[in-house]
Amino acid sequence: MSSAAAVDTEADLVCELDSVRGIVDALCSVRWKRFQDALLELSQHGIVIIVEETGCLQAKVYLQRELFIKYDYAATGRPRFGVSLGLFIDCLNTFSVLGRSNVLELRYPGPDMQLMLRSVDSPDACIYAEIRTIIPETISWDYNFEPAGSTPLSFTVKSAALKEAIDDLEWPGSSIQISLQPSPPSVIFRGEGHGDLQIDFNYYVNTDLLIAFSCDRQVSHRYKYKFLRATTSNIPASVLKDNRGSKATIGRGGMLKIQHLVSVAKPSVPHPHIDSAGYQQPSRIAYIEFFVKPEVEEKNGCV
Amino acid sequence: MEFSVSGTALKTFARSITCLARIGNELVLQSSSSQLCLHTLNSSRSAYQSITFKPDFFDVFSVSGSQVQCSVLLKAICSVLRTPVASIDHLTVQLADSDASKVQWALDCSNVLSKCRSGRSGRPGRLGQDHHLPNMGGSIEIQGRRWVGWVAWARMKKTYWITCNIEPDIQHLSLDRRKLPSSFVVRPRDLNRLLANFQSTLQEITMISTQQSVLPVDATDQIGGKAVEFRSYIDPTKENDSSLHTQLWIDPAEEFVQYTHTRDPVDVTFGVRELKAFLSFCEGCEVDIHLYFDKAGEPILMAPKFGVDDGSFSNFDATLVLATMLVSQLSGGNSSEPAAATAAQQGTKGNTTEHPSDHTRIWSELSGSAVRYGNAAHDPLVPGERNQNTNEQTTIQRIGAMNISRDKNADGVPVNGKELIGSPLYNNGRAPSHHHPSNWIDADEDDDEGDDSELCVQSTPPYS
């Protein structure tokens, strides 16, 4: 290895994080297939990981720089590179030892454009890893989510309830229709296969707090079940336990955006201002976004 | 038909579905103004379960017309009840009429939303123009702190439309439990404990029932009061048999709440899987199991034994009827074998009798010919083989002598399945008989099943 000083001046990014477990949870939530390639994009604001099912489904994980103990960004542009998602997660897992706090250093690029990982907190041992990266051949399909109109079409639901609803909707064995209607304010999921199942979320209007249901006209779109399923199948247990909400928005053309929040807190960190379970500073949260294209009737739609 | 159920009744209803699903594949719902009946018959036609609910079991119960019925796959109902019962406010079932193509099952679930707490607002970061930080929806102030997050309230309702089976095979069986002369009542956990001694994969079990000794248990007397034996039934045609064989002798006075058997020893062999399903059901409902039986070849009937105080449980009832093997384990496998010499037999046979327990009466052997004693016109189905341990000889003969005068003409026992006419499950006499004119077990159909036909109820051989 070259001397630390020389490497630092060459690296686009050197960052340290202390909650590997949380990062792993966040990355696992966008894993819906065994073999997936992820695109990492580095910027001064943080790291974004993008995973895609060609033309049908895209997921993004935002790790803002505030999540890291140290974040030294020295690149001029926005370096992008590809890694195998499974390999990246497995590698991170080897660095996270239960019951011990572990600080992990990520460095890019290495001498051969690889992603380098290193444990930095242990005085008598060192774990070191390199992951080969690939030049992304294609720019990731820009899902370019645009609002459907002047009023956003969105609803928020407990992550656990959304997951439960989507799990139940496997039974009909068909594509799923999602409808929003303003009056009475409700969201309807419907599948019609060898049996029919309809799940209604009926919203109350409460003026004291934020209303997480926004809809000014009736809309309805169909989505392939397996892609809808991918948005909730690997939600980390911590999200379900913490009672977090997930937000769904329907954009122009029926594109569905689903957002989750995953806690990336260091375990058992005492905080003087904790007054309720599940409290987290916003900077200790990773944001997950899924974009699902609606089912198209024509032949050139998603397979 | 429409009914709605919630709370504890919903738990019982869900438990009923779970039990029915362990017995058969198709569920028949039959609704009249006086009750709702759910029943199922397994594919080998050796197990029939019926659970009936009175109208006051439900929050809402209405039937248009005299009777409405439909048949659905139990697997579909189990999919409906995948939702944890604790989160269901109420379940509503609607069926327009008996010809409807679908039956609607709707679950109203409790408030599913909550606040999404994200703590104090920080400066929303921007990861570049292409990747906006997701809009958190604004911020509000609560108790002097600014909270950033999404907040919502909603109720979730799940509505399933399940396809009804076209031309369902609706068979209804009613067996009058009063016609089964012997019975016992046991606590589910006690029976579970006894069954735990057997290999968990055991398919059939034999219960050998003898009359409890009327004599007090004498410490010097080596015979204990173990009047009941449970034995694992192993199919003799299976050659490569490495399963665990178990024999368990119990004292009904200790293990059962109640035990009634005042005739010659009998044995019944029936399926364990169905027994365990019913056991779980009764355990969940916190009631004892009442098991009625006659002898090999006659069906056994199980029902929950509601205690005197269980007034709240009287609005539902359940019955499980299991066919038993024709072949009695006590007669050595051939009921028409002529009586062997009545002289005392010497020696013992079979592994289990090589080291007989000093404190039990062993009524059976794994092999050997039948021994007849007492009346020459002894019923061939009643076992006569005995372990000739000299210590037990006198006791056995004593019991034999007591049983000689037993009336062999079992009036209540039907000759064939067609006579399984029963009064309804509730002993109030007002409910109509559910006797189905056709035999619920058609002997001709089972001829193709070969050895498997042993499990089906067939005609009882005529008595001599």
Short mmCIF file of N, CA, C and O in Angstrom, two decimals, chain A residues 41 43 45-48 50 60 62-65 78 156-158 161 164-165 167-168 170-171 190 194-204 206 209-212 242-247 259 261 273 275-282 285 287 289, chain B residues 75-76 79 82-84 87 102 109 111-143 145 147-163:
data_model
loop_
_atom_site.label_atom_id
_atom_site.label_comp_id
_atom_site.label_asym_id
_atom_site.label_seq_id
_atom_site.Cartn_x
_atom_site.Cartn_y
_atom_site.Cartn_z
N GLU A 41 -22.86 6.63 -7.00
CA GLU A 41 -22.49 7.97 -7.45
C GLU A 41 -22.04 8.78 -6.24
O GLU A 41 -22.78 8.89 -5.25
N SER A 43 -20.75 12.31 -4.46
CA SER A 43 -20.78 13.77 -4.60
C SER A 43 -20.42 14.39 -3.27
O SER A 43 -20.26 13.68 -2.27
N HIS A 45 -22.32 15.84 -1.44
CA HIS A 45 -23.46 15.74 -0.53
C HIS A 45 -23.60 14.35 0.08
O HIS A 45 -24.33 14.18 1.05
N GLY A 46 -22.98 13.41 -0.54
CA GLY A 46 -23.11 12.06 -0.01
C GLY A 46 -22.99 11.02 -1.12
O GLY A 46 -22.52 11.30 -2.22
N ILE A 47 -23.41 9.82 -0.80
CA ILE A 47 -23.33 8.70 -1.76
C ILE A 47 -24.74 8.27 -2.12
O ILE A 47 -25.61 8.17 -1.25
N VAL A 48 -24.97 8.05 -3.41
CA VAL A 48 -26.25 7.50 -3.84
C VAL A 48 -25.98 6.16 -4.50
O VAL A 48 -25.09 6.04 -5.33
N ILE A 50 -27.72 3.25 -6.79
CA ILE A 50 -28.87 3.07 -7.68
C ILE A 50 -28.90 1.62 -8.18
O ILE A 50 -27.88 1.10 -8.64
N LYS A 60 -33.25 3.72 -5.26
CA LYS A 60 -32.12 4.55 -4.89
C LYS A 60 -31.98 4.57 -3.38
O LYS A 60 -32.99 4.66 -2.66
N TYR A 62 -30.09 6.86 -0.54
CA TYR A 62 -29.34 8.10 -0.31
C TYR A 62 -28.62 8.02 1.03
O TYR A 62 -29.26 7.87 2.07
N LEU A 63 -27.30 8.12 0.98
CA LEU A 63 -26.53 8.18 2.23
C LEU A 63 -25.89 9.56 2.29
O LEU A 63 -24.85 9.80 1.66
N GLN A 64 -26.53 10.48 3.01
CA GLN A 64 -26.00 11.83 3.01
C GLN A 64 -24.74 11.89 3.85
O GLN A 64 -24.50 11.06 4.72
N ARG A 65 -23.95 12.89 3.58
CA ARG A 65 -22.63 12.97 4.23
C ARG A 65 -22.74 13.05 5.73
O ARG A 65 -21.83 12.65 6.45
N ARG A 78 -18.57 14.09 -10.56
CA ARG A 78 -19.35 13.11 -9.78
C ARG A 78 -18.95 11.71 -10.23
O ARG A 78 -19.52 11.20 -11.18
N THR A 156 -49.51 8.49 2.69
CA THR A 156 -48.53 7.90 3.60
C THR A 156 -49.21 6.80 4.40
O THR A 156 -50.36 6.94 4.80
N VAL A 157 -48.50 5.73 4.58
CA VAL A 157 -49.07 4.60 5.32
C VAL A 157 -47.95 3.97 6.12
O VAL A 157 -46.79 4.07 5.74
N LYS A 158 -48.29 3.35 7.24
CA LYS A 158 -47.27 2.70 8.04
C LYS A 158 -46.56 1.66 7.18
O LYS A 158 -47.20 0.88 6.48
N ALA A 161 -47.87 -1.74 7.46
CA ALA A 161 -49.18 -1.97 6.86
C ALA A 161 -49.06 -2.07 5.34
O ALA A 161 -49.74 -2.90 4.71
N GLU A 164 -47.70 -5.46 4.62
CA GLU A 164 -48.71 -6.49 4.85
C GLU A 164 -49.70 -6.52 3.69
O GLU A 164 -50.08 -7.58 3.19
N ALA A 165 -50.12 -5.34 3.25
CA ALA A 165 -51.08 -5.27 2.15
C ALA A 165 -50.49 -5.88 0.88
O ALA A 165 -51.15 -6.67 0.19
N ASP A 167 -48.05 -8.03 0.66
CA ASP A 167 -47.90 -9.48 0.85
C ASP A 167 -49.24 -10.19 0.62
O ASP A 167 -49.30 -11.22 -0.03
N ASP A 168 -50.33 -9.62 1.15
CA ASP A 168 -51.64 -10.23 0.97
C ASP A 168 -52.04 -10.27 -0.49
O ASP A 168 -52.72 -11.18 -0.95
N GLU A 170 -50.56 -11.01 -2.95
CA GLU A 170 -49.98 -12.09 -3.76
C GLU A 170 -51.06 -13.11 -4.12
O GLU A 170 -51.01 -13.75 -5.17
N TRP A 171 -52.04 -13.25 -3.24
CA TRP A 171 -53.04 -14.32 -3.37
C TRP A 171 -53.81 -14.30 -4.69
O TRP A 171 -53.96 -15.32 -5.34
N ARG A 190 -56.15 -3.27 -5.59
CA ARG A 190 -57.05 -4.33 -6.04
C ARG A 190 -56.34 -5.32 -6.96
O ARG A 190 -55.60 -4.91 -7.86
N HIS A 194 -57.48 -15.59 -9.61
CA HIS A 194 -58.37 -16.72 -9.35
C HIS A 194 -59.28 -16.42 -8.18
O HIS A 194 -60.18 -17.17 -7.85
N GLY A 195 -59.01 -15.35 -7.52
CA GLY A 195 -59.90 -14.80 -6.49
C GLY A 195 -59.68 -13.31 -6.53
O GLY A 195 -58.72 -12.83 -7.12
N ASP A 196 -60.56 -12.56 -5.94
CA ASP A 196 -60.38 -11.10 -5.95
C ASP A 196 -60.06 -10.62 -4.54
O ASP A 196 -60.64 -11.12 -3.56
N LEU A 197 -59.16 -9.66 -4.47
CA LEU A 197 -58.87 -9.06 -3.18
C LEU A 197 -58.77 -7.56 -3.35
O LEU A 197 -58.12 -7.06 -4.27
N GLN A 198 -59.44 -6.84 -2.47
CA GLN A 198 -59.36 -5.39 -2.49
C GLN A 198 -58.99 -4.93 -1.09
O GLN A 198 -59.58 -5.34 -0.10
N ILE A 199 -57.97 -4.06 -1.02
CA ILE A 199 -57.57 -3.51 0.27
C ILE A 199 -57.77 -2.01 0.22
O ILE A 199 -57.23 -1.33 -0.65
N ASP A 200 -58.59 -1.53 1.14
CA ASP A 200 -58.90 -0.10 1.19
C ASP A 200 -58.19 0.53 2.38
O ASP A 200 -58.25 0.01 3.49
N PHE A 201 -57.56 1.66 2.14
CA PHE A 201 -57.07 2.50 3.23
C PHE A 201 -57.95 3.74 3.23
O PHE A 201 -57.92 4.53 2.29
N ASN A 202 -58.73 3.88 4.28
CA ASN A 202 -59.64 5.03 4.36
C ASN A 202 -59.08 6.05 5.33
O ASN A 202 -58.86 5.75 6.50
N TYR A 203 -58.87 7.24 4.82
CA TYR A 203 -58.17 8.25 5.61
C TYR A 203 -59.12 9.15 6.37
O TYR A 203 -60.20 9.49 5.89
N TYR A 204 -58.73 9.51 7.54
CA TYR A 204 -59.42 10.55 8.29
C TYR A 204 -58.74 11.88 8.00
O TYR A 204 -57.58 11.96 7.69
N ASN A 206 -57.51 15.17 9.66
CA ASN A 206 -57.22 15.76 10.97
C ASN A 206 -56.47 17.05 10.74
O ASN A 206 -55.40 17.09 10.15
N LEU A 209 -52.59 18.01 12.65
CA LEU A 209 -51.27 17.58 12.20
C LEU A 209 -51.28 17.41 10.68
O LEU A 209 -52.30 17.51 10.05
N LEU A 210 -50.12 17.15 10.19
CA LEU A 210 -50.01 17.00 8.74
C LEU A 210 -50.96 15.93 8.24
O LEU A 210 -51.07 14.87 8.79
N ILE A 211 -51.60 16.23 7.18
CA ILE A 211 -52.44 15.22 6.54
C ILE A 211 -51.58 14.55 5.48
O ILE A 211 -51.13 15.19 4.54
N ALA A 212 -51.39 13.25 5.64
CA ALA A 212 -50.53 12.56 4.68
C ALA A 212 -51.37 11.90 3.61
O ALA A 212 -51.17 10.74 3.27
N ASP A 242 -39.96 0.28 14.37
CA ASP A 242 -39.98 1.67 14.78
C ASP A 242 -41.25 2.38 14.37
O ASP A 242 -41.37 3.58 14.59
N ASN A 243 -42.17 1.68 13.74
CA ASN A 243 -43.46 2.30 13.42
C ASN A 243 -43.33 3.39 12.38
O ASN A 243 -44.09 4.36 12.40
N ARG A 244 -42.36 3.24 11.50
CA ARG A 244 -42.15 4.32 10.53
C ARG A 244 -43.20 4.28 9.44
O ARG A 244 -43.84 3.27 9.19
N GLY A 245 -43.33 5.42 8.77
CA GLY A 245 -44.26 5.50 7.66
C GLY A 245 -43.53 5.46 6.34
O GLY A 245 -42.37 5.83 6.24
N SER A 246 -44.23 5.01 5.33
CA SER A 246 -43.71 5.05 3.96
C SER A 246 -44.64 5.92 3.15
O SER A 246 -45.86 5.92 3.35
N LYS A 247 -44.05 6.64 2.20
CA LYS A 247 -44.87 7.57 1.43
C LYS A 247 -44.90 7.10 -0.02
O LYS A 247 -43.87 6.76 -0.59
N GLN A 259 -41.32 5.80 -0.94
CA GLN A 259 -40.18 6.24 -0.13
C GLN A 259 -40.23 5.61 1.26
O GLN A 259 -41.28 5.59 1.91
N LEU A 261 -37.90 5.27 5.09
CA LEU A 261 -36.82 5.81 5.91
C LEU A 261 -36.21 4.68 6.71
O LEU A 261 -36.92 3.93 7.36
N HIS A 273 -31.67 14.01 24.22
CA HIS A 273 -32.98 14.53 23.88
C HIS A 273 -33.95 13.45 23.44
O HIS A 273 -34.97 13.74 22.86
N ASP A 275 -36.88 11.39 23.61
CA ASP A 275 -38.09 11.39 24.43
C ASP A 275 -39.10 10.39 23.94
O ASP A 275 -40.20 10.33 24.43
N SER A 276 -38.74 9.64 22.94
CA SER A 276 -39.67 8.61 22.50
C SER A 276 -38.88 7.57 21.72
O SER A 276 -37.85 7.86 21.14
N ALA A 277 -39.41 6.39 21.75
CA ALA A 277 -38.74 5.34 20.99
C ALA A 277 -38.81 5.67 19.51
O ALA A 277 -39.79 6.20 19.04
N GLY A 278 -37.78 5.35 18.83
CA GLY A 278 -37.80 5.58 17.39
C GLY A 278 -37.34 6.96 17.01
O GLY A 278 -37.28 7.33 15.85
N TYR A 279 -37.03 7.76 18.02
CA TYR A 279 -36.53 9.09 17.70
C TYR A 279 -35.17 8.99 17.03
O TYR A 279 -34.30 8.28 17.49
N GLN A 280 -35.01 9.66 15.99
CA GLN A 280 -33.70 9.71 15.36
C GLN A 280 -33.50 11.09 14.80
O GLN A 280 -34.41 11.71 14.28
N GLN A 281 -32.30 11.57 14.88
CA GLN A 281 -31.99 12.80 14.17
C GLN A 281 -32.10 12.53 12.68
O GLN A 281 -31.77 11.45 12.21
N PRO A 282 -32.54 13.53 11.95
CA PRO A 282 -32.69 13.30 10.51
C PRO A 282 -31.39 12.88 9.86
O PRO A 282 -31.39 12.16 8.87
N ILE A 285 -30.59 9.06 9.21
CA ILE A 285 -31.58 8.31 8.45
C ILE A 285 -31.14 8.22 7.00
O ILE A 285 -30.72 9.20 6.41
N TYR A 287 -32.40 7.41 3.18
CA TYR A 287 -33.65 7.49 2.43
C TYR A 287 -33.62 6.49 1.30
O TYR A 287 -32.64 6.38 0.57
N GLU A 289 -35.74 5.15 -2.09
CA GLU A 289 -36.80 5.48 -3.05
C GLU A 289 -36.92 4.37 -4.07
O GLU A 289 -35.91 3.89 -4.59
N LYS B 75 -58.18 -23.69 1.65
CA LYS B 75 -56.91 -22.96 1.47
C LYS B 75 -57.18 -21.46 1.28
O LYS B 75 -56.42 -20.61 1.74
N ALA B 76 -58.28 -21.15 0.56
CA ALA B 76 -58.60 -19.75 0.32
C ALA B 76 -58.99 -19.05 1.62
O ALA B 76 -58.59 -17.91 1.87
N SER B 79 -56.05 -18.24 3.58
CA SER B 79 -55.36 -17.03 3.10
C SER B 79 -55.99 -15.79 3.69
O SER B 79 -55.31 -14.83 4.03
N ARG B 82 -54.83 -15.15 7.22
CA ARG B 82 -53.39 -14.93 7.45
C ARG B 82 -53.17 -13.67 8.27
O ARG B 82 -52.19 -13.56 8.98
N THR B 83 -54.07 -12.73 8.10
CA THR B 83 -53.98 -11.50 8.90
C THR B 83 -54.11 -11.88 10.37
O THR B 83 -55.02 -12.62 10.74
N PRO B 84 -53.22 -11.41 11.21
CA PRO B 84 -53.31 -11.76 12.63
C PRO B 84 -54.66 -11.36 13.21
O PRO B 84 -55.13 -10.23 13.00
N SER B 87 -55.32 -8.07 15.03
CA SER B 87 -55.46 -6.79 14.36
C SER B 87 -56.77 -6.68 13.59
O SER B 87 -57.00 -5.70 12.89
N LYS B 102 -69.48 -16.22 -6.06
CA LYS B 102 -68.43 -15.84 -5.11
C LYS B 102 -69.04 -15.51 -3.75
O LYS B 102 -70.16 -15.02 -3.64
N CYS B 109 -59.70 -3.85 9.72
CA CYS B 109 -58.54 -3.86 10.60
C CYS B 109 -58.43 -2.54 11.34
O CYS B 109 -58.82 -1.49 10.83
N ASN B 111 -56.88 0.71 13.35
CA ASN B 111 -56.13 1.86 12.89
C ASN B 111 -54.67 1.49 12.63
O ASN B 111 -53.98 1.03 13.51
N VAL B 112 -54.26 1.68 11.43
CA VAL B 112 -52.95 1.15 11.05
C VAL B 112 -51.88 2.20 10.91
O VAL B 112 -50.77 1.91 10.54
N LEU B 113 -52.23 3.40 11.17
CA LEU B 113 -51.19 4.40 10.92
C LEU B 113 -50.70 5.01 12.21
O LEU B 113 -51.25 4.87 13.27
N SER B 114 -49.65 5.70 12.10
CA SER B 114 -49.07 6.33 13.28
C SER B 114 -48.24 7.49 12.81
O SER B 114 -48.06 7.73 11.63
N LYS B 115 -47.73 8.18 13.76
CA LYS B 115 -46.84 9.27 13.39
C LYS B 115 -45.50 8.70 12.95
O LYS B 115 -45.04 7.70 13.45
N CYS B 116 -44.95 9.36 12.00
CA CYS B 116 -43.60 9.00 11.60
C CYS B 116 -42.69 10.02 12.22
O CYS B 116 -42.69 11.18 11.82
N ARG B 117 -41.95 9.55 13.19
CA ARG B 117 -41.16 10.53 13.93
C ARG B 117 -39.79 10.69 13.29
O ARG B 117 -39.10 9.71 13.06
N SER B 118 -39.43 11.84 13.01
CA SER B 118 -38.09 12.04 12.47
C SER B 118 -37.31 13.06 13.25
O SER B 118 -36.25 13.49 12.84
N GLY B 119 -37.83 13.48 14.36
CA GLY B 119 -37.01 14.33 15.23
C GLY B 119 -36.91 15.75 14.74
O GLY B 119 -37.75 16.24 13.99
N ARG B 120 -35.87 16.34 15.16
CA ARG B 120 -35.72 17.76 14.84
C ARG B 120 -35.35 17.94 13.38
O ARG B 120 -34.65 17.13 12.80
N SER B 121 -35.81 19.01 12.84
CA SER B 121 -35.47 19.24 11.44
C SER B 121 -34.07 19.79 11.34
O SER B 121 -33.64 20.61 12.12
N GLY B 122 -33.37 19.27 10.41
CA GLY B 122 -32.05 19.83 10.10
C GLY B 122 -32.15 20.50 8.76
O GLY B 122 -33.23 20.59 8.18
N ARG B 123 -31.06 20.95 8.29
CA ARG B 123 -31.12 21.51 6.94
C ARG B 123 -31.26 20.36 5.97
O ARG B 123 -30.46 19.43 5.99
N PRO B 124 -32.27 20.39 5.18
CA PRO B 124 -32.38 19.27 4.23
C PRO B 124 -31.19 19.29 3.28
O PRO B 124 -30.87 20.31 2.72
N GLY B 125 -30.53 18.18 3.20
CA GLY B 125 -29.35 18.13 2.35
C GLY B 125 -29.73 17.97 0.90
O GLY B 125 -30.83 17.58 0.56
N ARG B 126 -28.82 18.32 0.07
CA ARG B 126 -29.06 18.11 -1.34
C ARG B 126 -27.92 17.29 -1.89
O ARG B 126 -26.76 17.64 -1.74
N LEU B 127 -28.28 16.20 -2.46
CA LEU B 127 -27.23 15.34 -3.02
C LEU B 127 -27.06 15.66 -4.48
O LEU B 127 -26.86 14.79 -5.31
N GLY B 128 -27.16 16.91 -4.81
CA GLY B 128 -26.94 17.27 -6.21
C GLY B 128 -28.25 17.48 -6.93
O GLY B 128 -29.32 17.04 -6.49
N GLN B 129 -28.19 18.11 -8.02
CA GLN B 129 -29.44 18.49 -8.68
C GLN B 129 -30.22 17.30 -9.20
O GLN B 129 -31.43 17.38 -9.36
N ASP B 130 -29.54 16.22 -9.48
CA ASP B 130 -30.27 15.07 -9.99
C ASP B 130 -30.93 14.25 -8.89
O ASP B 130 -31.82 13.47 -9.13
N HIS B 131 -30.44 14.44 -7.72
CA HIS B 131 -30.94 13.59 -6.65
C HIS B 131 -31.38 14.45 -5.49
O HIS B 131 -30.60 14.76 -4.61
N HIS B 132 -32.61 14.85 -5.54
CA HIS B 132 -33.09 15.65 -4.43
C HIS B 132 -33.33 14.79 -3.23
O HIS B 132 -33.80 13.67 -3.35
N LEU B 133 -33.07 15.34 -2.11
CA LEU B 133 -33.43 14.62 -0.90
C LEU B 133 -34.94 14.54 -0.88
O LEU B 133 -35.61 15.51 -1.16
N PRO B 134 -35.48 13.37 -0.58
CA PRO B 134 -36.93 13.24 -0.63
C PRO B 134 -37.62 14.28 0.24
O PRO B 134 -37.20 14.55 1.35
N ASN B 135 -38.64 14.83 -0.28
CA ASN B 135 -39.38 15.86 0.44
C ASN B 135 -40.03 15.25 1.67
O ASN B 135 -40.80 14.31 1.58
N MET B 136 -39.68 15.75 2.78
CA MET B 136 -40.21 15.17 3.99
C MET B 136 -41.60 15.67 4.31
O MET B 136 -42.18 15.33 5.33
N GLY B 137 -42.15 16.54 3.49
CA GLY B 137 -43.52 16.94 3.72
C GLY B 137 -43.65 18.11 4.67
O GLY B 137 -44.73 18.41 5.16
N GLY B 138 -42.57 18.76 4.93
CA GLY B 138 -42.73 19.94 5.78
C GLY B 138 -42.41 19.64 7.22
O GLY B 138 -42.03 18.53 7.59
N SER B 139 -42.57 20.62 8.05
CA SER B 139 -42.26 20.41 9.47
C SER B 139 -43.33 21.08 10.31
O SER B 139 -43.97 22.03 9.89
N ILE B 140 -43.54 20.57 11.46
CA ILE B 140 -44.54 21.14 12.35
C ILE B 140 -43.94 21.21 13.74
O ILE B 140 -42.93 20.60 14.03
N GLU B 141 -44.61 21.95 14.57
CA GLU B 141 -44.09 22.13 15.91
C GLU B 141 -44.98 21.38 16.90
O GLU B 141 -46.19 21.51 16.90
N ILE B 142 -44.37 20.56 17.69
CA ILE B 142 -45.12 19.85 18.74
C ILE B 142 -44.34 19.99 20.03
O ILE B 142 -43.16 19.64 20.10
N GLN B 143 -44.99 20.51 21.04
CA GLN B 143 -44.37 20.61 22.37
C GLN B 143 -43.00 21.25 22.31
O GLN B 143 -42.03 20.75 22.87
N ARG B 145 -40.90 21.32 20.08
CA ARG B 145 -39.86 20.79 19.19
C ARG B 145 -40.40 20.78 17.78
O ARG B 145 -41.57 20.58 17.54
N TRP B 147 -40.87 18.89 14.48
CA TRP B 147 -40.86 17.52 14.00
C TRP B 147 -40.95 17.53 12.49
O TRP B 147 -41.72 18.26 11.90
N VAL B 148 -40.15 16.70 11.91
CA VAL B 148 -40.20 16.57 10.46
C VAL B 148 -40.71 15.17 10.16
O VAL B 148 -40.18 14.19 10.66
N GLY B 149 -41.73 15.08 9.39
CA GLY B 149 -42.13 13.71 9.09
C GLY B 149 -43.51 13.65 8.48
O GLY B 149 -44.17 14.64 8.25
N TRP B 150 -43.92 12.44 8.22
CA TRP B 150 -45.22 12.19 7.64
C TRP B 150 -46.14 11.66 8.71
O TRP B 150 -45.76 10.81 9.51
N VAL B 151 -47.33 12.09 8.72
CA VAL B 151 -48.27 11.69 9.76
C VAL B 151 -49.57 11.33 9.08
O VAL B 151 -50.00 11.98 8.15
N ALA B 152 -50.21 10.29 9.53
CA ALA B 152 -51.47 9.95 8.89
C ALA B 152 -52.29 9.06 9.80
O ALA B 152 -51.79 8.41 10.70
N TRP B 153 -53.57 9.03 9.52
CA TRP B 153 -54.45 8.10 10.19
C TRP B 153 -55.32 7.43 9.14
O TRP B 153 -55.82 8.06 8.24
N ALA B 154 -55.52 6.15 9.27
CA ALA B 154 -56.40 5.48 8.32
C ALA B 154 -56.83 4.14 8.90
O ALA B 154 -56.23 3.62 9.82
N ARG B 155 -57.91 3.64 8.35
CA ARG B 155 -58.33 2.28 8.66
C ARG B 155 -58.10 1.43 7.42
O ARG B 155 -58.24 1.89 6.30
N MET B 156 -57.75 0.19 7.63
CA MET B 156 -57.51 -0.70 6.52
C MET B 156 -58.62 -1.73 6.46
O MET B 156 -59.00 -2.30 7.48
N LYS B 157 -59.14 -1.93 5.27
CA LYS B 157 -60.19 -2.94 5.10
C LYS B 157 -59.77 -3.86 3.97
O LYS B 157 -59.41 -3.40 2.89
N LYS B 158 -59.84 -5.16 4.23
CA LYS B 158 -59.47 -6.13 3.20
C LYS B 158 -60.72 -6.91 2.81
O LYS B 158 -61.38 -7.47 3.68
N THR B 159 -61.01 -6.95 1.52
CA THR B 159 -62.19 -7.67 1.06
C THR B 159 -61.77 -8.74 0.07
O THR B 159 -61.16 -8.44 -0.95
N TYR B 160 -62.09 -9.98 0.43
CA TYR B 160 -61.76 -11.11 -0.44
C TYR B 160 -63.04 -11.61 -1.09
O TYR B 160 -64.06 -11.76 -0.42
N TRP B 161 -62.96 -11.89 -2.39
CA TRP B 161 -64.06 -12.55 -3.07
C TRP B 161 -63.56 -13.93 -3.45
O TRP B 161 -62.68 -14.07 -4.32
N ILE B 162 -64.12 -14.95 -2.79
CA ILE B 162 -63.64 -16.31 -3.00
C ILE B 162 -64.62 -17.07 -3.88
O ILE B 162 -65.83 -17.04 -3.63
N THR B 163 -64.08 -17.73 -4.88
CA THR B 163 -64.94 -18.46 -5.81
C THR B 163 -65.57 -19.66 -5.13
O THR B 163 -64.90 -20.44 -4.46
#
